[in-house]
Amino acid sequence: MQALEQDAQDTSKADDRANTLDENRVKMTTNIEPRGTGNTADEVDTLDEMLRHRVVMMTNIEAAVDELHEIVDHACRSSFRQARKKGKGLKYKSIPWWSSKLTIQRKKVNAKRRRYQRTKDNSELRGQRKELYLASKAEYAAAIRQEKSKSWKEFCSLTSVTNPWSAIYKMAAGKIHRAANITTLRQQDGSHTTDLQNTLRIMVEKFAPDDNPEDDEEIHIQTRAMTREPIDTEDDVEFTTQEVKNAVQDMGNKKAPGGDGIPNEVWKGVVTILPKYLTAIYNGCLKEGVFPNRWKKAKIIPVVKQGKEGSDEVSKFRPISLLDSGGKVLEKLLINRINHHVYSRGHMSDNQFGFRPQKSTVDAALVIKNFVQESLDAGEVMALVSLDVQGAFDAAWWPGILRELKEYKCPKNLYKLTMNYFTQRTAAVATNSLEAEKTVTRGCPQGSCSGPGLWNLQFNSLLTTKFLETTKVVA
């Protein structure tokens, strides 16, 4: 009995130590809450105006953008807790249903198990301690099952009525994407790559194909020459502060950041605190017709297409480009202005249903259905031809897009910014140890804000071509 009483006292002390440790964790968590800076609204406005004036006086917008990134990066490193690298790594794997209560209970079970195993001279006491150990082990297992069930129910309840296409739906439909494993790939001559560096080279060449002027025909030569001639249209007005705010706030919080590692939430904080400064940066880019080089670098993440996991073709990957959020905001501002110019003047064909507001694939199918029905009612014979452009975004031809902008009398500053956007672009595919980088000479990055709109501009020339009266083209 004395031994059992001693066990009870030891267990109580272990509970007190565990509870104290848990309380300390709560105190530490409470102490790391961000503290107010003490700056008044007038001081922040003064700082915002001072930075705006500094940007206006600078003659190099590239330097202004670099300075902006230095300020944001310094603020992030000063404000955020940075994870320290541990030599031994994580002791336990993080799981969503684990709790501090289970940690305490596990320590109790382990303590009772050790007492039972170390009791060897007294068989009666060993049996009693074994029963206590098995009972606490059963309670621990029951607590784990209860926490698992509770966590699963909470996970299932995350799907709201307004958004049924969340994680539960994707899991049931088999649409959960796993990380792509980079394996050996087949080359054009039929052989397979023999090392990782060669595999990355094949991938980046596929994702960023070259635009070779030597393959041009006469129409291509004329188009290139036309895009190099100066445009004589008027400039568009500057971006407004509200326009910049809307572009930043429209970015999703769950989108992956680009190479700078600055997430969209940080940019939303910047535009809230320093709206005039950020607006001056983007207006400087518009005025000088410069899309900063640091925003032209794309980090490509290869995603395996569904059903092609076992293929050795490089085409099994869909290249998603991660771009810096600052550059995506400028892209959004640019393409919104271009779309407004094109749509307000009726340049975009009504038969284009892709990447357009208030239009979808269903609308395109209904247009085809009505056209077919009318023809059948008139006793005519129908022929339907379907065309799918392979690697559509990768094949977008920059001179063709610029030609359309010239024909639509695009404002001069928007045209110059678009032309600069198509220069000195790079794309890279990287692993933990190797990287393959390539200069991009054509295509719109998949994952960019301007890619769909720019693709529509190039494709619009096909839809506006004069066909026979009984022919209809729908995209």
Coordinates of C-alpha atoms in Angstrom, one line a residue:
M1 CA 0.0 0.0 0.0
Q2 CA 2.9 2.4 0.8
A3 CA 4.3 1.8 -2.7
L4 CA 0.9 2.5 -4.3
E5 CA 0.6 5.7 -2.2
Q6 CA 4.1 6.7 -3.3
D7 CA 3.0 6.0 -6.9
A8 CA 0.0 8.3 -6.5
Q9 CA 2.2 11.1 -5.1
D10 CA 4.7 10.7 -7.9
T11 CA 1.8 10.8 -10.5
S12 CA 0.4 14.0 -8.8
K13 CA 3.9 15.6 -9.0
A14 CA 4.2 14.6 -12.7
D15 CA 0.7 16.2 -13.3
D16 CA 1.8 19.4 -11.6
R17 CA 5.0 19.6 -13.7
A18 CA 3.0 18.9 -16.9
N19 CA 0.4 21.5 -16.0
T20 CA 3.1 24.0 -15.1
L21 CA 4.8 23.4 -18.5
D22 CA 1.5 23.8 -20.2
E23 CA 0.9 27.1 -18.4
N24 CA 4.3 28.4 -19.4
R25 CA 3.5 27.6 -23.0
V26 CA 0.4 29.7 -22.7
K27 CA 2.4 32.6 -21.2
M28 CA 5.0 32.4 -23.9
T29 CA 2.3 32.4 -26.6
T30 CA 0.6 35.4 -24.9
N31 CA 3.9 37.3 -24.7
I32 CA 4.6 37.1 -28.4
E33 CA 1.5 39.0 -29.4
P34 CA 2.5 42.1 -31.6
R35 CA 2.7 45.3 -29.7
G36 CA 1.5 48.6 -31.0
T37 CA 4.1 50.9 -32.5
G38 CA 2.7 54.0 -30.9
N39 CA 2.6 55.9 -34.2
T40 CA -0.4 58.2 -34.7
A41 CA -2.3 58.3 -38.0
D42 CA -0.8 61.7 -38.8
E43 CA 2.7 60.3 -38.4
V44 CA 1.9 57.4 -40.8
D45 CA 0.3 59.8 -43.3
T46 CA 3.4 62.0 -43.1
L47 CA 5.7 59.0 -43.7
D48 CA 3.5 57.9 -46.6
E49 CA 3.7 61.3 -48.2
M50 CA 7.4 61.5 -47.7
L51 CA 8.0 58.1 -49.4
R52 CA 5.7 59.1 -52.2
H53 CA 7.6 62.3 -52.8
R54 CA 10.9 60.3 -52.8
V55 CA 9.6 58.0 -55.5
V56 CA 8.5 60.9 -57.6
M57 CA 11.9 62.6 -57.4
M58 CA 13.8 59.4 -58.3
T59 CA 14.8 58.9 -61.9
N60 CA 15.3 55.2 -61.8
I61 CA 12.1 53.2 -61.1
E62 CA 14.1 50.0 -60.8
A63 CA 15.9 51.4 -57.8
A64 CA 12.7 52.5 -56.3
V65 CA 11.2 49.0 -56.6
D66 CA 14.4 47.5 -55.1
E67 CA 14.1 50.0 -52.2
L68 CA 10.4 49.0 -51.7
H69 CA 11.4 45.4 -51.4
E70 CA 14.2 46.2 -48.9
I71 CA 11.7 48.1 -46.7
V72 CA 9.1 45.3 -46.8
D73 CA 11.7 42.6 -46.2
H74 CA 13.2 44.5 -43.3
A75 CA 9.8 45.0 -41.8
C76 CA 8.9 41.3 -42.1
R77 CA 12.2 40.2 -40.5
S78 CA 11.7 42.6 -37.7
S79 CA 8.1 41.8 -37.0
F80 CA 7.7 38.0 -37.7
R81 CA 9.1 35.2 -35.6
Q82 CA 11.6 33.2 -37.6
A83 CA 11.9 29.5 -37.1
R84 CA 15.3 28.4 -35.9
K85 CA 17.0 25.4 -37.5
K86 CA 17.2 22.5 -35.0
G87 CA 20.1 20.1 -35.3
K88 CA 18.1 17.0 -34.3
G89 CA 14.9 17.9 -36.2
L90 CA 11.4 17.4 -34.9
K91 CA 11.0 14.8 -32.2
Y92 CA 7.3 14.2 -32.9
K93 CA 5.4 14.7 -36.2
S94 CA 2.8 17.4 -36.0
I95 CA -0.8 16.0 -36.4
P96 CA -4.0 18.1 -36.4
W97 CA -5.8 16.2 -33.7
W98 CA -3.0 16.2 -31.1
S99 CA -3.5 18.3 -28.0
S100 CA -1.6 19.2 -24.8
K101 CA -4.0 17.0 -22.8
L102 CA -2.9 14.0 -24.8
T103 CA 0.8 14.9 -24.1
I104 CA 0.2 14.9 -20.4
Q105 CA -1.8 11.7 -20.6
R106 CA 1.0 10.0 -22.6
K107 CA 3.6 11.0 -19.9
K108 CA 1.4 9.4 -17.3
V109 CA 1.1 6.1 -19.2
N110 CA 4.8 6.0 -19.9
A111 CA 5.6 6.6 -16.2
K112 CA 3.3 3.8 -15.1
R113 CA 4.7 1.5 -17.7
R114 CA 8.3 2.1 -16.4
R115 CA 7.2 1.5 -12.8
Y116 CA 5.6 -1.8 -13.8
Q117 CA 8.6 -3.0 -15.8
R118 CA 11.1 -2.1 -13.1
T119 CA 9.2 -3.9 -10.3
K120 CA 10.7 -7.4 -10.4
D121 CA 11.2 -8.5 -6.7
N122 CA 7.6 -8.1 -5.5
S123 CA 5.2 -10.1 -7.8
E124 CA 2.0 -8.8 -6.0
L125 CA 3.1 -5.2 -6.4
R126 CA 4.1 -5.9 -10.0
G127 CA 0.7 -7.2 -10.8
Q128 CA -1.0 -4.2 -9.2
R129 CA 1.2 -1.8 -11.2
K130 CA 0.5 -3.7 -14.4
E131 CA -3.3 -3.3 -13.9
L132 CA -2.8 0.4 -13.3
Y133 CA -0.7 0.7 -16.4
L134 CA -3.1 -1.3 -18.6
A135 CA -6.1 0.8 -17.3
S136 CA -4.3 4.1 -18.0
K137 CA -3.2 2.8 -21.4
A138 CA -6.8 2.0 -22.3
E139 CA -8.0 5.4 -21.2
Y140 CA -5.2 7.0 -23.3
A141 CA -6.2 5.0 -26.4
A142 CA -9.9 6.0 -25.9
A143 CA -8.8 9.7 -25.6
I144 CA -6.9 9.4 -28.9
R145 CA -9.9 7.9 -30.7
Q146 CA -12.1 10.7 -29.2
E147 CA -9.8 13.5 -30.4
K148 CA -9.5 11.9 -33.9
S149 CA -13.3 11.7 -34.2
K150 CA -13.7 15.3 -32.9
S151 CA -11.0 16.6 -35.3
W152 CA -12.6 14.8 -38.3
K153 CA -16.0 16.2 -37.5
E154 CA -14.6 19.7 -37.3
F155 CA -12.8 19.2 -40.6
C156 CA -15.9 18.1 -42.3
S157 CA -17.9 21.1 -40.9
L158 CA -15.5 23.5 -42.6
T159 CA -17.4 23.1 -45.9
S160 CA -19.9 26.0 -45.9
V161 CA -23.1 26.1 -47.7
T162 CA -21.8 28.9 -50.0
N163 CA -18.6 27.0 -50.9
P164 CA -19.2 23.3 -51.3
W165 CA -16.1 22.8 -53.4
S166 CA -13.6 22.7 -50.6
A167 CA -11.2 20.0 -49.3
I168 CA -14.0 17.4 -48.6
Y169 CA -15.3 17.6 -52.2
K170 CA -11.8 17.4 -53.6
M171 CA -10.9 14.4 -51.4
A172 CA -14.1 12.5 -52.5
A173 CA -13.6 13.4 -56.2
G174 CA -9.9 12.4 -56.1
K175 CA -8.7 15.9 -57.0
I176 CA -6.2 16.2 -54.2
H177 CA -2.9 17.0 -56.0
R178 CA 0.2 15.4 -54.6
A179 CA 3.7 16.8 -54.9
A180 CA 5.2 16.0 -58.3
N181 CA 8.1 13.5 -58.2
I182 CA 10.7 14.5 -60.8
T183 CA 11.7 11.2 -62.5
T184 CA 13.6 10.3 -65.7
L185 CA 12.0 11.7 -68.8
R186 CA 12.0 10.7 -72.5
Q187 CA 13.9 13.0 -74.8
Q188 CA 13.1 13.8 -78.5
D189 CA 15.5 11.2 -79.8
G190 CA 13.7 8.5 -77.8
S191 CA 16.4 8.1 -75.1
H192 CA 15.8 8.9 -71.4
T193 CA 17.6 11.4 -69.2
T194 CA 20.3 9.9 -67.0
D195 CA 20.7 12.6 -64.3
L196 CA 18.6 15.2 -62.5
Q197 CA 20.4 18.2 -64.2
N198 CA 19.5 16.9 -67.6
T199 CA 15.9 16.2 -66.5
L200 CA 15.5 19.8 -65.3
R201 CA 17.0 21.1 -68.6
I202 CA 14.4 19.1 -70.6
M203 CA 11.6 20.5 -68.4
V204 CA 12.6 24.1 -68.6
E205 CA 13.1 23.9 -72.4
K206 CA 9.5 22.5 -72.7
F207 CA 8.0 25.0 -70.4
A208 CA 9.8 28.0 -72.0
P209 CA 10.0 27.3 -75.7
D210 CA 12.1 29.6 -77.9
D211 CA 10.8 32.1 -80.4
N212 CA 13.2 31.6 -83.3
P213 CA 13.1 34.5 -85.9
E214 CA 14.8 32.3 -88.5
D215 CA 11.6 30.3 -88.8
D216 CA 9.5 33.4 -89.6
E217 CA 7.4 33.7 -92.8
E218 CA 6.7 37.0 -94.5
I219 CA 3.7 37.8 -92.3
H220 CA 5.8 37.2 -89.1
I221 CA 8.6 39.4 -90.4
Q222 CA 6.1 42.2 -91.1
T223 CA 4.5 41.8 -87.7
R224 CA 7.9 42.0 -85.9
A225 CA 8.8 45.2 -87.9
M226 CA 5.4 46.8 -87.1
T227 CA 5.8 46.3 -83.3
R228 CA 9.2 48.0 -83.3
E229 CA 7.7 51.2 -84.8
P230 CA 6.6 53.9 -82.3
I231 CA 3.0 54.2 -81.4
D232 CA 1.3 57.6 -81.7
T233 CA -1.7 57.3 -79.4
E234 CA -2.3 59.4 -76.2
D235 CA -1.2 58.2 -72.8
D236 CA -3.7 56.7 -70.4
V237 CA -4.3 58.4 -67.0
E238 CA -2.3 57.4 -63.9
F239 CA -3.4 54.6 -61.6
T240 CA -5.5 55.9 -58.8
T241 CA -4.9 55.0 -55.1
Q242 CA -8.3 53.2 -55.0
E243 CA -7.4 51.3 -58.2
V244 CA -4.2 50.0 -56.6
K245 CA -6.0 49.1 -53.3
N246 CA -8.6 47.1 -55.2
A247 CA -5.9 45.2 -57.2
V248 CA -4.0 44.3 -54.0
Q249 CA -7.1 43.4 -51.9
D250 CA -8.3 41.2 -54.7
M251 CA -5.3 38.8 -54.3
G252 CA -6.1 35.6 -52.4
N253 CA -4.4 35.0 -49.1
K254 CA -3.8 31.3 -49.8
K255 CA -1.8 31.9 -53.0
A256 CA 1.9 30.9 -52.9
P257 CA 4.4 33.8 -52.9
G258 CA 7.1 34.2 -55.6
G259 CA 10.8 34.1 -55.3
D260 CA 10.9 36.9 -52.7
G261 CA 8.8 34.9 -50.3
I262 CA 6.6 37.8 -49.4
P263 CA 3.0 36.6 -49.2
N264 CA -0.1 38.6 -50.3
E265 CA -1.1 39.4 -46.8
V266 CA 2.0 41.5 -46.4
W267 CA 1.2 43.5 -49.5
K268 CA -2.3 44.1 -48.2
G269 CA -0.8 45.5 -45.1
V270 CA 1.6 47.7 -47.1
V271 CA -1.3 49.2 -49.2
T272 CA -3.3 49.8 -46.1
I273 CA -0.5 51.7 -44.3
L274 CA 1.4 53.3 -47.3
P275 CA -1.2 53.6 -50.1
K276 CA 0.3 56.8 -51.7
Y277 CA 3.8 55.3 -51.7
L278 CA 2.7 52.1 -53.4
T279 CA 0.6 54.0 -55.9
A280 CA 3.6 56.2 -56.8
I281 CA 5.7 53.1 -57.4
Y282 CA 3.2 51.7 -59.9
N283 CA 2.6 55.1 -61.6
G284 CA 6.4 55.4 -62.0
C285 CA 6.4 52.1 -63.8
L286 CA 3.6 53.3 -66.0
K287 CA 5.2 56.6 -66.7
E288 CA 8.6 55.2 -67.7
G289 CA 7.2 52.1 -69.4
V290 CA 9.3 49.8 -67.3
F291 CA 8.2 46.5 -65.8
P292 CA 10.9 45.9 -63.1
N293 CA 13.3 43.1 -63.8
R294 CA 12.9 41.6 -60.4
W295 CA 9.2 41.0 -61.1
K296 CA 10.0 39.1 -64.4
K297 CA 11.5 36.1 -62.7
A298 CA 9.2 33.0 -62.6
K299 CA 9.7 30.0 -60.4
I300 CA 8.0 27.1 -62.2
I301 CA 6.3 24.4 -60.1
P302 CA 5.5 21.3 -62.3
V303 CA 2.1 19.8 -61.5
V304 CA 1.4 16.3 -62.9
K305 CA -1.8 16.2 -65.0
Q306 CA -4.5 13.9 -63.7
G307 CA -4.2 10.4 -65.2
K308 CA -0.6 10.9 -66.4
E309 CA 1.3 10.0 -63.3
G310 CA 3.1 7.0 -64.9
S311 CA 4.0 8.7 -68.1
D312 CA 7.7 9.5 -69.0
E313 CA 6.7 12.4 -71.3
V314 CA 7.6 15.9 -70.2
S315 CA 4.1 17.0 -71.4
K316 CA 2.6 15.2 -68.4
F317 CA 3.5 18.3 -66.3
R318 CA 1.5 21.5 -66.1
P319 CA 3.9 24.4 -65.4
I320 CA 2.6 26.7 -62.8
S321 CA 4.6 29.9 -62.4
L322 CA 5.1 31.5 -59.0
L323 CA 5.6 35.2 -59.4
D324 CA 6.3 38.0 -57.0
S325 CA 3.1 39.5 -55.6
G326 CA 4.3 43.0 -56.3
G327 CA 4.7 42.2 -60.0
K328 CA 1.3 40.5 -60.1
V329 CA -0.4 43.7 -58.8
L330 CA 1.2 45.6 -61.7
E331 CA 0.1 42.9 -64.1
K332 CA -3.4 43.2 -62.8
L333 CA -3.4 47.0 -63.1
L334 CA -2.1 46.8 -66.7
I335 CA -4.5 44.1 -68.0
N336 CA -7.5 45.8 -66.3
R337 CA -6.7 49.0 -68.2
I338 CA -6.1 47.1 -71.5
N339 CA -9.4 45.1 -71.1
H340 CA -11.3 48.3 -70.4
H341 CA -9.9 49.9 -73.5
V342 CA -10.7 46.8 -75.7
Y343 CA -14.1 46.0 -74.3
S344 CA -15.4 49.6 -74.1
R345 CA -14.6 50.0 -77.8
G346 CA -16.1 46.7 -78.9
H347 CA -12.9 45.2 -80.2
M348 CA -13.3 41.8 -78.5
S349 CA -15.4 39.3 -80.3
D350 CA -18.7 38.2 -78.7
N351 CA -17.8 34.6 -79.6
Q352 CA -14.9 34.6 -77.1
F353 CA -16.2 33.0 -73.8
G354 CA -12.9 32.1 -72.2
F355 CA -11.3 34.3 -69.4
R356 CA -14.1 36.9 -69.7
P357 CA -16.4 38.2 -66.9
Q358 CA -19.9 36.9 -66.8
K359 CA -19.1 34.3 -69.4
S360 CA -18.3 30.6 -69.2
T361 CA -18.0 27.3 -71.2
V362 CA -21.7 26.7 -70.7
D363 CA -22.5 29.9 -72.6
A364 CA -20.3 28.7 -75.5
A365 CA -22.0 25.3 -75.6
L366 CA -25.5 27.0 -75.7
V367 CA -24.4 29.2 -78.6
I368 CA -23.3 26.2 -80.5
K369 CA -26.5 24.3 -79.6
N370 CA -28.7 27.1 -80.9
F371 CA -26.7 27.5 -84.1
V372 CA -26.9 23.7 -84.8
Q373 CA -30.6 23.6 -84.0
E374 CA -31.4 26.5 -86.4
S375 CA -29.4 24.9 -89.2
L376 CA -31.1 21.5 -88.7
D377 CA -34.5 23.1 -88.7
A378 CA -33.6 24.7 -92.0
G379 CA -32.6 21.3 -93.4
E380 CA -28.9 22.0 -93.7
V381 CA -26.0 19.6 -93.1
M382 CA -23.7 20.4 -90.2
A383 CA -20.0 19.8 -89.8
L384 CA -18.4 20.5 -86.4
V385 CA -14.6 20.9 -86.2
S386 CA -13.0 21.1 -82.8
L387 CA -9.5 22.6 -82.4
D388 CA -7.4 22.3 -79.2
V389 CA -4.2 24.3 -79.0
Q390 CA -1.5 22.3 -77.4
G391 CA 0.4 24.4 -74.8
A392 CA -1.7 27.4 -75.6
F393 CA -0.2 29.7 -73.0
D394 CA 3.4 28.6 -73.7
A395 CA 2.8 29.2 -77.5
A396 CA 1.5 32.8 -77.2
W397 CA 3.5 34.9 -79.6
W398 CA 4.5 38.3 -78.2
P399 CA 4.7 40.3 -81.5
G400 CA 1.2 39.0 -82.3
I401 CA -0.2 40.4 -79.0
L402 CA 1.6 43.7 -79.6
R403 CA 0.2 43.9 -83.1
E404 CA -3.4 43.6 -81.8
L405 CA -2.8 46.3 -79.3
K406 CA -1.5 48.6 -82.0
E407 CA -4.5 47.9 -84.2
Y408 CA -6.9 48.6 -81.3
K409 CA -5.1 52.0 -80.7
C410 CA -4.0 51.1 -77.2
P411 CA -2.8 54.1 -75.1
K412 CA 0.9 54.7 -75.6
N413 CA 2.0 54.2 -71.9
L414 CA 0.1 50.9 -71.6
Y415 CA 1.6 49.7 -74.9
K416 CA 5.2 50.6 -73.8
L417 CA 4.7 48.9 -70.4
T418 CA 3.4 45.7 -72.2
M419 CA 6.3 45.7 -74.6
N420 CA 8.8 46.0 -71.6
Y421 CA 6.9 43.2 -69.9
F422 CA 7.9 41.0 -72.8
T423 CA 11.6 41.6 -72.4
Q424 CA 14.3 39.9 -70.2
R425 CA 11.9 37.4 -68.7
T426 CA 13.4 34.3 -67.1
A427 CA 11.9 31.0 -65.8
A428 CA 13.5 28.4 -63.5
V429 CA 12.8 24.9 -62.4
A430 CA 14.6 24.0 -59.2
T431 CA 15.0 21.3 -56.6
N432 CA 16.8 21.4 -53.2
S433 CA 20.2 21.1 -54.8
L434 CA 19.9 22.0 -58.5
E435 CA 18.3 24.7 -60.7
A436 CA 17.8 25.1 -64.4
E437 CA 17.1 28.6 -65.6
K438 CA 16.2 29.8 -69.1
T439 CA 15.4 33.1 -70.8
V440 CA 11.8 33.3 -71.9
T441 CA 11.1 34.6 -75.4
R442 CA 7.4 33.7 -75.9
G443 CA 4.4 32.6 -73.9
C444 CA 2.4 33.8 -71.0
P445 CA 3.2 32.4 -67.6
Q446 CA 0.5 30.0 -66.2
G447 CA -0.4 31.6 -62.9
S448 CA 0.1 35.2 -64.0
C449 CA -2.7 37.8 -63.8
S450 CA -2.3 39.1 -67.4
G451 CA -1.8 35.8 -69.2
P452 CA -5.4 35.0 -69.9
G453 CA -6.2 38.6 -71.1
L454 CA -3.1 38.7 -73.3
W455 CA -3.9 35.3 -74.8
N456 CA -7.5 36.5 -75.7
L457 CA -6.0 39.5 -77.5
Q458 CA -3.9 37.2 -79.8
F459 CA -6.7 34.7 -80.3
N460 CA -9.2 37.4 -81.1
S461 CA -7.9 37.9 -84.6
L462 CA -9.1 34.4 -85.5
L463 CA -12.6 35.1 -84.2
T464 CA -12.9 38.4 -86.1
T465 CA -11.8 36.8 -89.4
K466 CA -14.5 37.0 -92.2
F467 CA -15.7 33.5 -92.8
L468 CA -18.6 32.3 -95.0
E469 CA -22.0 33.3 -93.8
T470 CA -22.9 29.8 -92.7
T471 CA -19.7 29.4 -90.7
K472 CA -19.5 30.2 -87.0
V473 CA -16.4 30.2 -84.8
V474 CA -16.8 29.9 -81.0
A475 CA -13.9 29.9 -78.5

